[in-house]
Short mmCIF file of C-alpha atoms and ligand atoms in Angstrom, two decimals:
data_model
loop_
_atom_site.label_atom_id
_atom_site.label_comp_id
_atom_site.label_asym_id
_atom_site.label_seq_id
_atom_site.Cartn_x
_atom_site.Cartn_y
_atom_site.Cartn_z
CA MET T 1 33.92 12.93 124.41
CA ALA T 2 31.65 15.43 122.70
CA LEU T 3 28.14 16.74 123.12
CA LEU T 4 26.19 16.06 119.93
CA VAL T 5 22.73 17.14 118.91
CA GLN T 6 21.44 14.60 116.39
CA LYS T 7 18.37 15.43 114.30
CA PHE T 8 16.54 12.80 112.26
CA GLY T 9 14.18 13.94 109.46
CA GLY T 10 10.87 12.45 108.35
CA THR T 11 12.18 9.78 105.95
CA SER T 12 14.65 8.60 108.59
CA VAL T 13 11.84 7.85 111.05
CA ALA T 14 9.16 6.79 108.53
CA SER T 15 8.39 3.43 110.23
CA VAL T 16 9.17 1.59 113.45
CA SER T 17 11.91 -0.35 111.66
CA HIS T 18 13.46 2.94 110.51
CA ILE T 19 13.20 4.21 114.08
CA GLN T 20 15.05 1.08 115.23
CA LYS T 21 17.95 1.94 112.87
CA VAL T 22 17.98 5.50 114.19
CA ALA T 23 18.08 4.20 117.76
CA GLU T 24 21.07 2.01 116.86
CA ARG T 25 22.91 5.09 115.51
CA ILE T 26 22.22 7.00 118.70
CA ILE T 27 23.40 4.08 120.81
CA ALA T 28 26.57 3.79 118.68
CA ALA T 29 27.35 7.47 119.35
CA LYS T 30 26.79 6.90 123.07
CA ALA T 31 29.06 3.86 122.95
CA GLU T 32 31.82 6.08 121.53
CA GLY T 33 31.49 8.11 124.73
CA HIS T 34 29.47 11.05 123.40
CA ASP T 35 26.52 12.71 125.08
CA VAL T 36 23.59 12.89 122.70
CA VAL T 37 20.48 15.05 122.56
CA VAL T 38 18.03 13.98 119.86
CA VAL T 39 15.52 15.98 117.82
CA VAL T 40 13.03 14.26 115.52
CA SER T 41 10.55 15.15 112.80
CA ALA T 42 7.14 13.61 112.20
CA MET T 43 7.14 10.14 110.61
CA GLY T 44 7.40 10.14 106.81
CA GLU T 45 4.86 12.43 105.19
CA GLN T 46 2.76 12.76 108.34
CA THR T 47 2.90 16.58 108.42
CA ASP T 48 1.63 16.67 104.81
CA THR T 49 -1.21 14.33 105.77
CA LEU T 50 -2.19 16.56 108.69
CA ASP T 51 -1.89 19.65 106.50
CA ALA T 52 -4.18 18.04 103.90
CA LEU T 53 -6.81 17.48 106.62
CA ALA T 54 -6.66 21.15 107.55
CA ARG T 55 -7.04 22.13 103.89
CA GLU T 56 -10.10 19.89 103.64
CA VAL T 57 -11.74 22.04 106.30
CA ASP T 58 -11.09 24.96 103.96
CA PHE T 59 -11.10 27.74 106.58
CA TYR T 60 -8.23 30.13 106.18
CA GLU T 61 -9.02 32.99 108.53
CA ARG T 62 -6.22 34.22 110.77
CA GLU T 63 -7.62 32.46 113.87
CA ALA T 64 -7.33 29.10 112.08
CA ARG T 65 -3.54 29.32 112.33
CA ARG T 66 -3.59 28.63 116.08
CA GLU T 67 -5.53 25.42 115.41
CA ILE T 68 -3.27 24.41 112.51
CA ASP T 69 -0.35 24.52 114.94
CA VAL T 70 -2.20 22.32 117.43
CA LEU T 71 -2.84 19.88 114.58
CA LEU T 72 0.55 19.86 112.83
CA SER T 73 2.54 19.56 116.05
CA THR T 74 0.99 16.16 116.79
CA GLY T 75 3.19 14.48 114.16
CA GLU T 76 6.42 15.00 116.09
CA GLN T 77 4.76 13.90 119.35
CA VAL T 78 4.23 10.44 117.89
CA THR T 79 7.89 10.09 116.91
CA ILE T 80 9.38 11.22 120.23
CA ALA T 81 7.35 8.64 122.12
CA LEU T 82 8.14 5.77 119.73
CA LEU T 83 11.87 6.54 119.54
CA SER T 84 12.13 6.85 123.33
CA MET T 85 10.41 3.48 123.74
CA VAL T 86 12.70 1.81 121.19
CA LEU T 87 15.79 3.29 122.86
CA MET T 88 14.65 2.02 126.26
CA LYS T 89 13.90 -1.40 124.82
CA LEU T 90 17.49 -1.50 123.54
CA GLY T 91 18.78 -0.66 127.01
CA CYS T 92 19.42 3.05 126.52
CA ALA T 93 17.70 5.37 129.01
CA ALA T 94 15.64 7.96 127.11
CA LYS T 95 12.86 10.45 127.71
CA SER T 96 10.58 12.28 125.27
CA TYR T 97 9.79 16.01 125.39
CA THR T 98 7.37 18.20 123.48
CA GLY T 99 8.45 21.77 122.74
CA GLY T 100 6.28 22.98 125.62
CA GLN T 101 7.81 20.51 128.08
CA ILE T 102 11.33 21.74 127.29
CA ARG T 103 9.97 25.25 127.04
CA ILE T 104 11.07 26.25 123.62
CA LEU T 105 9.68 29.76 123.79
CA THR T 106 8.60 31.36 120.50
CA ASP T 107 6.83 34.51 119.43
CA ASP T 108 3.12 34.54 118.56
CA ALA T 109 3.33 34.11 114.79
CA HIS T 110 1.42 30.84 114.45
CA THR T 111 2.64 28.53 111.63
CA ARG T 112 5.82 30.60 111.18
CA ALA T 113 6.93 31.43 114.74
CA ARG T 114 10.49 32.33 115.71
CA ILE T 115 12.33 30.68 118.57
CA LEU T 116 13.19 33.27 121.23
CA GLU T 117 14.56 31.18 124.10
CA VAL T 118 15.20 27.57 125.05
CA GLU T 119 15.28 26.37 128.64
CA THR T 120 18.06 23.88 129.28
CA GLN T 121 17.18 22.63 132.77
CA ASN T 122 15.59 19.31 131.73
CA LEU T 123 18.14 18.68 129.02
CA ARG T 124 21.13 19.25 131.31
CA ALA T 125 19.63 17.11 134.08
CA ASP T 126 19.09 14.24 131.62
CA ILE T 127 22.57 14.51 130.14
CA GLU T 128 23.97 14.44 133.68
CA ALA T 129 21.88 11.32 134.47
CA ASN T 130 22.95 9.60 131.21
CA ILE T 131 19.46 9.78 129.76
CA VAL T 132 18.96 10.64 126.07
CA PRO T 133 16.42 13.47 125.77
CA VAL T 134 14.30 13.02 122.62
CA VAL T 135 12.81 16.38 121.66
CA ALA T 136 9.98 17.11 119.23
CA GLY T 137 11.24 19.33 116.41
CA PHE T 138 9.27 22.07 114.65
CA GLN T 139 7.22 23.15 117.69
CA GLY T 140 7.37 25.52 120.61
CA VAL T 141 5.06 27.50 122.86
CA ASN T 142 4.35 31.20 123.08
CA GLU T 143 4.32 33.15 126.34
CA ARG T 144 0.77 32.03 127.09
CA GLY T 145 1.76 28.38 126.67
CA GLU T 146 -0.07 27.99 123.33
CA ILE T 147 1.47 25.57 120.86
CA THR T 148 3.26 27.18 117.92
CA THR T 149 5.12 25.77 114.92
CA ILE T 150 8.13 27.36 113.32
CA GLY T 151 7.56 26.74 109.59
CA ARG T 152 7.79 23.64 107.40
CA GLY T 153 11.19 22.00 107.68
CA GLY T 154 11.70 23.69 111.04
CA SER T 155 13.03 20.67 112.98
CA ASP T 156 16.49 21.58 111.69
CA THR T 157 16.12 24.91 113.48
CA THR T 158 14.99 23.24 116.69
CA ALA T 159 18.13 21.10 116.57
CA VAL T 160 20.50 24.01 115.97
CA ALA T 161 18.76 26.10 118.67
CA LEU T 162 19.30 23.27 121.18
CA ALA T 163 22.91 22.88 120.03
CA ALA T 164 23.44 26.63 120.49
CA VAL T 165 22.05 26.87 124.02
CA LEU T 166 23.80 23.66 125.10
CA LYS T 167 27.04 24.76 123.39
CA ALA T 168 27.17 21.38 121.65
CA ASP T 169 30.28 20.42 119.71
CA GLU T 170 28.34 19.59 116.54
CA CYS T 171 24.76 19.59 115.30
CA GLN T 172 24.28 16.56 113.08
CA ILE T 173 21.36 16.70 110.64
CA PHE T 174 20.61 13.16 109.46
CA THR T 175 18.55 13.04 106.29
CA ASP T 176 17.78 10.97 103.18
CA VAL T 177 20.76 12.14 101.08
CA GLU T 178 24.53 11.93 101.73
CA GLY T 179 24.93 15.65 102.49
CA VAL T 180 24.62 19.03 100.81
CA PHE T 181 24.93 18.69 97.04
CA THR T 182 25.71 21.23 94.33
CA THR T 183 21.98 21.13 93.62
CA ASP T 184 19.02 18.91 94.45
CA PRO T 185 20.32 15.40 93.55
CA ARG T 186 16.76 14.24 92.92
CA ILE T 187 16.40 16.70 90.06
CA VAL T 188 19.91 16.88 88.58
CA GLU T 189 21.62 13.55 88.08
CA GLY T 190 25.21 14.83 88.12
CA ALA T 191 24.86 16.75 91.41
CA ARG T 192 27.95 16.34 93.60
CA CYS T 193 28.08 16.00 97.39
CA LEU T 194 30.15 18.82 98.93
CA GLU T 195 32.71 18.09 101.64
CA ARG T 196 32.22 21.52 103.18
CA ILE T 197 30.39 24.76 102.52
CA THR T 198 30.40 28.14 104.28
CA PHE T 199 27.55 29.34 106.50
CA GLU T 200 27.11 32.27 104.15
CA GLU T 201 26.64 30.12 101.05
CA MET T 202 24.46 27.60 102.88
CA LEU T 203 22.25 30.40 104.16
CA GLU T 204 21.71 31.63 100.61
CA LEU T 205 21.07 28.13 99.26
CA ALA T 206 18.61 27.35 102.06
CA SER T 207 16.72 30.60 101.86
CA LEU T 208 16.58 30.34 98.06
CA GLY T 209 14.92 26.95 98.19
CA SER T 210 17.40 24.10 98.91
CA ARG T 211 15.14 22.15 101.23
CA VAL T 212 18.03 20.16 102.71
CA LEU T 213 18.33 22.70 105.56
CA HIS T 214 15.85 25.15 107.07
CA SER T 215 17.29 28.62 106.49
CA ARG T 216 16.75 29.78 110.05
CA ALA T 217 18.81 26.80 111.24
CA VAL T 218 21.76 28.09 109.24
CA GLU T 219 21.16 31.63 110.52
CA PHE T 220 21.28 30.39 114.14
CA ALA T 221 24.31 28.23 113.47
CA SER T 222 26.24 31.10 111.97
CA LYS T 223 25.24 33.50 114.74
CA TYR T 224 26.12 31.12 117.57
CA GLN T 225 28.98 29.41 115.72
CA VAL T 226 27.53 25.90 115.85
CA PRO T 227 29.17 23.61 113.28
CA ILE T 228 26.48 21.71 111.36
CA ARG T 229 27.09 18.42 109.62
CA VAL T 230 24.50 17.12 107.14
CA LEU T 231 24.72 13.37 106.64
CA SER T 232 22.74 10.34 105.61
CA SER T 233 20.74 8.35 108.16
CA PHE T 234 21.38 5.23 106.14
CA GLY T 235 24.98 5.60 104.91
CA GLN T 236 28.36 5.88 106.61
CA SER T 237 30.00 8.79 104.76
CA ALA T 238 31.17 11.92 106.58
CA GLY T 239 28.58 14.15 104.90
CA THR T 240 28.95 17.92 104.51
CA LEU T 241 30.39 20.22 107.17
CA ILE T 242 29.01 23.76 107.29
CA THR T 243 31.46 26.19 108.86
CA ASN T 244 33.14 29.57 108.52
CA GLU T 245 34.97 30.45 105.33
CA ASP T 246 38.60 29.32 105.30
CA PRO T 247 40.52 32.25 103.80
CA LYS T 248 43.39 29.94 102.85
CA MET T 249 41.20 27.83 100.59
CA GLU T 250 40.41 28.85 97.04
CA GLN T 251 36.65 29.19 96.70
CA PRO T 252 34.78 27.96 93.64
CA VAL T 253 32.93 30.70 91.78
CA ILE T 254 29.69 28.80 92.15
CA SER T 255 29.05 26.35 94.97
CA GLY T 256 25.49 25.47 94.19
CA ILE T 257 22.20 26.03 92.45
CA ALA T 258 19.01 26.48 94.47
CA PHE T 259 15.49 26.67 93.17
CA THR T 260 11.96 26.93 94.42
CA ARG T 261 8.47 26.67 93.04
CA ASP T 262 7.12 28.28 96.18
CA GLU T 263 6.76 31.69 94.52
CA ALA T 264 4.07 33.82 92.96
CA LYS T 265 4.28 37.16 91.19
CA LEU T 266 1.91 40.13 91.50
CA THR T 267 1.91 43.32 89.44
CA VAL T 268 0.07 46.58 89.98
CA LEU T 269 -0.18 48.22 86.56
CA GLY T 270 -0.43 51.90 85.82
CA VAL T 271 0.69 53.30 89.15
CA LYS T 272 1.44 57.04 89.45
CA ASP T 273 5.18 57.69 89.72
CA ILE T 274 5.11 59.76 92.91
CA PRO T 275 6.88 59.48 96.30
CA GLY T 276 5.30 57.09 98.80
CA ILE T 277 3.69 54.74 96.29
CA ALA T 278 5.89 51.74 97.13
CA SER T 279 5.01 51.97 100.79
CA ARG T 280 1.30 52.42 100.06
CA ILE T 281 1.39 49.20 98.00
CA LEU T 282 3.62 47.11 100.23
CA GLY T 283 2.50 48.47 103.62
CA PRO T 284 -0.85 46.62 103.71
CA VAL T 285 0.88 43.47 102.40
CA SER T 286 3.44 43.41 105.19
CA ASP T 287 0.75 44.38 107.75
CA ALA T 288 -0.86 41.06 106.82
CA ASN T 289 2.43 39.32 107.70
CA ILE T 290 3.09 38.42 104.07
CA GLU T 291 6.77 38.35 103.23
CA VAL T 292 7.72 40.11 100.04
CA ASP T 293 10.74 38.80 98.20
CA MET T 294 11.84 40.36 94.89
CA ILE T 295 10.62 43.82 93.92
CA VAL T 296 10.82 45.47 90.50
CA GLN T 297 9.55 48.90 89.58
CA ASN T 298 10.07 50.56 86.23
CA VAL T 299 8.94 53.94 85.01
CA ALA T 300 7.27 54.18 81.61
CA ALA T 301 7.53 57.19 79.32
CA ASP T 302 4.12 58.49 80.44
CA LYS T 303 5.42 58.73 84.04
CA SER T 304 3.30 55.85 85.27
CA THR T 305 4.94 52.72 86.60
CA ASP T 306 4.29 49.01 86.88
CA PHE T 307 5.11 47.64 90.32
CA THR T 308 5.92 43.91 90.50
CA PHE T 309 6.87 41.78 93.50
CA THR T 310 6.92 38.13 94.54
CA VAL T 311 5.44 36.40 97.61
CA ARG T 312 5.19 32.82 98.80
CA ARG T 313 2.73 30.86 96.69
CA ASP T 314 0.62 30.14 99.79
CA ASP T 315 0.16 33.87 100.30
CA TYR T 316 -0.79 34.58 96.68
CA GLN T 317 -4.56 34.80 97.07
CA GLU T 318 -4.43 36.90 100.23
CA ALA T 319 -1.89 39.26 98.65
CA MET T 320 -4.06 39.54 95.52
CA ASP T 321 -7.15 40.43 97.57
CA ILE T 322 -5.20 43.10 99.45
CA LEU T 323 -3.73 44.54 96.23
CA LYS T 324 -7.12 44.85 94.56
CA LYS T 325 -8.23 47.13 97.41
CA VAL T 326 -4.94 49.05 97.36
CA ALA T 327 -5.16 49.52 93.58
CA LYS T 328 -8.53 51.26 93.97
CA ASP T 329 -7.18 53.53 96.74
CA ILE T 330 -4.16 54.65 94.73
CA ASP T 331 -6.03 54.84 91.44
CA ALA T 332 -3.93 52.21 89.67
CA ARG T 333 -5.09 50.72 86.37
CA GLU T 334 -5.27 47.02 87.33
CA VAL T 335 -3.65 44.14 89.20
CA SER T 336 -2.33 41.00 87.53
CA GLY T 337 -0.64 37.92 88.89
CA ASP T 338 1.05 34.64 88.02
CA ASN T 339 1.48 31.78 90.44
CA LYS T 340 3.18 29.42 88.00
CA ILE T 341 6.64 30.89 88.29
CA ALA T 342 9.85 29.54 89.80
CA LYS T 343 12.99 31.14 91.11
CA LEU T 344 16.40 29.73 90.34
CA SER T 345 19.64 31.00 91.90
CA LEU T 346 23.37 30.55 91.48
CA VAL T 347 25.26 30.85 94.78
CA GLY T 348 28.99 31.12 95.49
CA VAL T 349 31.36 33.25 97.57
CA GLY T 350 33.82 33.09 94.67
CA MET T 351 31.47 35.40 92.71
CA ARG T 352 32.87 38.29 94.75
CA SER T 353 36.11 38.11 92.83
CA HIS T 354 34.76 36.94 89.46
CA ALA T 355 32.87 39.28 87.17
CA GLY T 356 30.66 38.12 84.32
CA VAL T 357 28.87 35.24 86.02
CA ALA T 358 25.46 36.89 85.53
CA THR T 359 26.06 37.53 81.82
CA ARG T 360 27.16 33.95 81.38
CA MET T 361 24.06 32.68 83.18
CA PHE T 362 21.73 34.83 81.04
CA ARG T 363 23.45 33.67 77.86
CA ILE T 364 23.04 30.01 78.81
CA LEU T 365 19.34 30.48 79.58
CA ALA T 366 18.79 32.41 76.33
CA LYS T 367 20.34 29.57 74.35
CA GLU T 368 17.58 27.31 75.73
CA SER T 369 14.98 30.01 74.89
CA ILE T 370 14.14 30.44 78.57
CA ASN T 371 12.74 33.89 79.23
CA ILE T 372 13.88 35.71 82.38
CA GLN T 373 11.01 37.59 84.05
CA MET T 374 12.84 39.11 87.03
CA ILE T 375 16.45 39.32 88.20
CA SER T 376 17.97 40.04 91.58
CA THR T 377 21.60 39.90 92.62
CA SER T 378 23.71 40.19 95.73
CA GLU T 379 27.44 39.81 96.30
CA ILE T 380 27.26 36.01 96.31
CA LYS T 381 24.09 35.12 94.40
CA ILE T 382 22.16 35.72 91.19
CA SER T 383 18.47 34.85 91.13
CA VAL T 384 16.12 34.76 88.19
CA VAL T 385 12.37 34.24 88.00
CA ILE T 386 11.28 32.05 85.10
CA ASP T 387 8.21 30.13 83.98
CA GLU T 388 7.84 27.12 86.25
CA LYS T 389 7.72 24.70 83.31
CA TYR T 390 11.36 25.45 82.40
CA LEU T 391 12.77 25.04 85.90
CA GLU T 392 14.27 21.57 85.59
CA LEU T 393 15.70 22.28 82.16
CA ALA T 394 17.30 25.48 83.48
CA ALA T 395 18.76 23.74 86.55
CA ARG T 396 20.28 20.90 84.50
CA THR T 397 21.65 23.15 81.79
CA LEU T 398 23.28 25.57 84.23
CA HIS T 399 24.69 22.72 86.34
CA THR T 400 26.40 21.29 83.27
CA ALA T 401 27.49 24.63 81.80
CA PHE T 402 29.12 25.75 85.06
CA GLU T 403 30.75 22.31 85.46
CA LEU T 404 29.42 21.83 88.96
CA SER T 405 29.80 18.07 88.90
CA VAL T 406 33.57 18.49 88.66
CA GLU T 407 35.34 19.59 91.83
CA ASN T 408 36.50 23.22 91.43
CA GLY T 409 35.62 22.86 87.75
CA ASN T 410 34.12 26.34 87.58
CA LEU T 411 37.21 28.28 88.67
CA ALA T 412 38.16 29.35 85.18
P1 LIG W 1 14.31 15.67 106.12
O1 LIG W 1 12.96 15.06 106.12
O2 LIG W 1 15.39 14.74 106.52
O3 LIG W 1 14.36 16.99 106.84
P2 LIG W 1 14.16 17.08 103.59
O4 LIG W 1 13.25 16.45 102.60
O5 LIG W 1 13.67 18.27 104.33
O6 LIG W 1 14.65 15.94 104.58
O7 LIG W 1 15.55 17.49 102.90
C1 LIG W 1 16.27 16.56 102.14
C2 LIG W 1 15.95 16.75 100.66
O8 LIG W 1 16.44 18.01 100.24
C3 LIG W 1 16.67 15.77 99.76
O9 LIG W 1 15.96 14.58 99.64
C4 LIG W 1 16.79 16.53 98.43
O10 LIG W 1 15.83 16.14 97.50
C5 LIG W 1 16.51 17.98 98.82
N1 LIG W 1 17.56 18.92 98.39
C6 LIG W 1 17.34 20.10 97.75
N2 LIG W 1 18.49 20.72 97.46
C7 LIG W 1 19.48 19.94 97.95
C8 LIG W 1 20.90 20.06 97.98
N3 LIG W 1 21.53 21.13 97.46
N4 LIG W 1 21.61 19.08 98.57
C9 LIG W 1 20.99 18.01 99.11
N5 LIG W 1 19.64 17.83 99.11
C10 LIG W 1 18.89 18.79 98.54
N1 LIG W 2 7.53 17.77 110.26
C1 LIG W 2 7.73 19.15 109.85
C2 LIG W 2 7.62 19.25 108.35
O1 LIG W 2 7.40 18.26 107.66
C3 LIG W 2 9.03 19.69 110.34
C4 LIG W 2 10.27 19.02 109.81
O2 LIG W 2 10.21 17.88 109.35
O3 LIG W 2 11.35 19.64 109.86
O4 LIG W 2 7.74 20.33 107.83
MG1 LIG W 3 13.91 18.98 106.29
#
């Protein structure tokens, strides 16, 4: 008998008949003797619908973020109630909980809060009483009891956080694909479902844009050693297990390709090449809570530099407004930007012991006449920024060239 946390994503609970199927899965796990704690997302595209309403209001000041959280969190509240009712109808005791009712405590950063603590009292009492707790994903409360949300896709993180505090045997993320693939199977036809992948690789893939798991969920799982399994809500296959690296197993050079369109690039041109400039440019940006991703600075012959960095596309306008002020203060020539870029990354722990992957990647992209605008590397990943319109072509070409559809095909 195991303790399982089972999380069901939006597509899996898109209608009452979908919810009925989910309830049957939960009941089947109970029938096998397991204790189950459930986390759910909003139904279908409900969070997008709510987000679109907020955008219609067209008010983006900082104080709007508190209200956006109140709005977006309603989606999950609908699902917890419906699933609990369906479970009860099918004879399985169940009880719904919002983030506040459990007391999933987060910090104050509305729309992108971090989970700090999870109380387990209600959950343990329910498990003891053979009741299935059905918890709203994606939401929590801050110290003052105000509703917060933890970033789009965050229900995965809620599930792993619950699994961590309850010391569950496995956190099962049920979704609309069979598991974690070598790349997004909706974009690249030959993508292959992986049997297992390391926390380290999954963390890179998730934070570089593979939507299949929220990156903070993988971070938590690795920190608290919670095995995650990603599997289909509709199929019966074993899915993908995410665990520690097995030193006995040979690792493929590349495990997967991640990409994201959620990027924008800003450049301050003609900046004086003197100490302290980077912090004077990026300080005000980070003070506004805008995360900076890649940074490139190069010195021209006349001792001035161009300073380029990327931010989330949603933050582009705010970052641009800040930079225009900064540029005046530091006497820079001008600010330019491009929000039609994409970032594509190759990820694999096998890269540690294989040189030349980057050169090979650049050669393949050059053959397709795809220009690389920025590059960043770490021990197990290579990322490039390219024009958004070439993203799919780049992903397909690299997937084929690195033979990712063939198991261990890229070892050579
Ligand atoms: P859920 O609503 O269940 O949380 P998501 O839409 O957040 O589901 O995540 C599942 C989607 O992630 C898939 O439909 C797929 O298009 C996308 N995806 C991106 N990269 C990958 C990958 N490497 N493996 C599997 N799915 C991926
Ligand atoms: N419903 C939220 C979203 O669509 C959270 C989640 O599904 O994980 O982003
Ligand atoms: Mg998701």
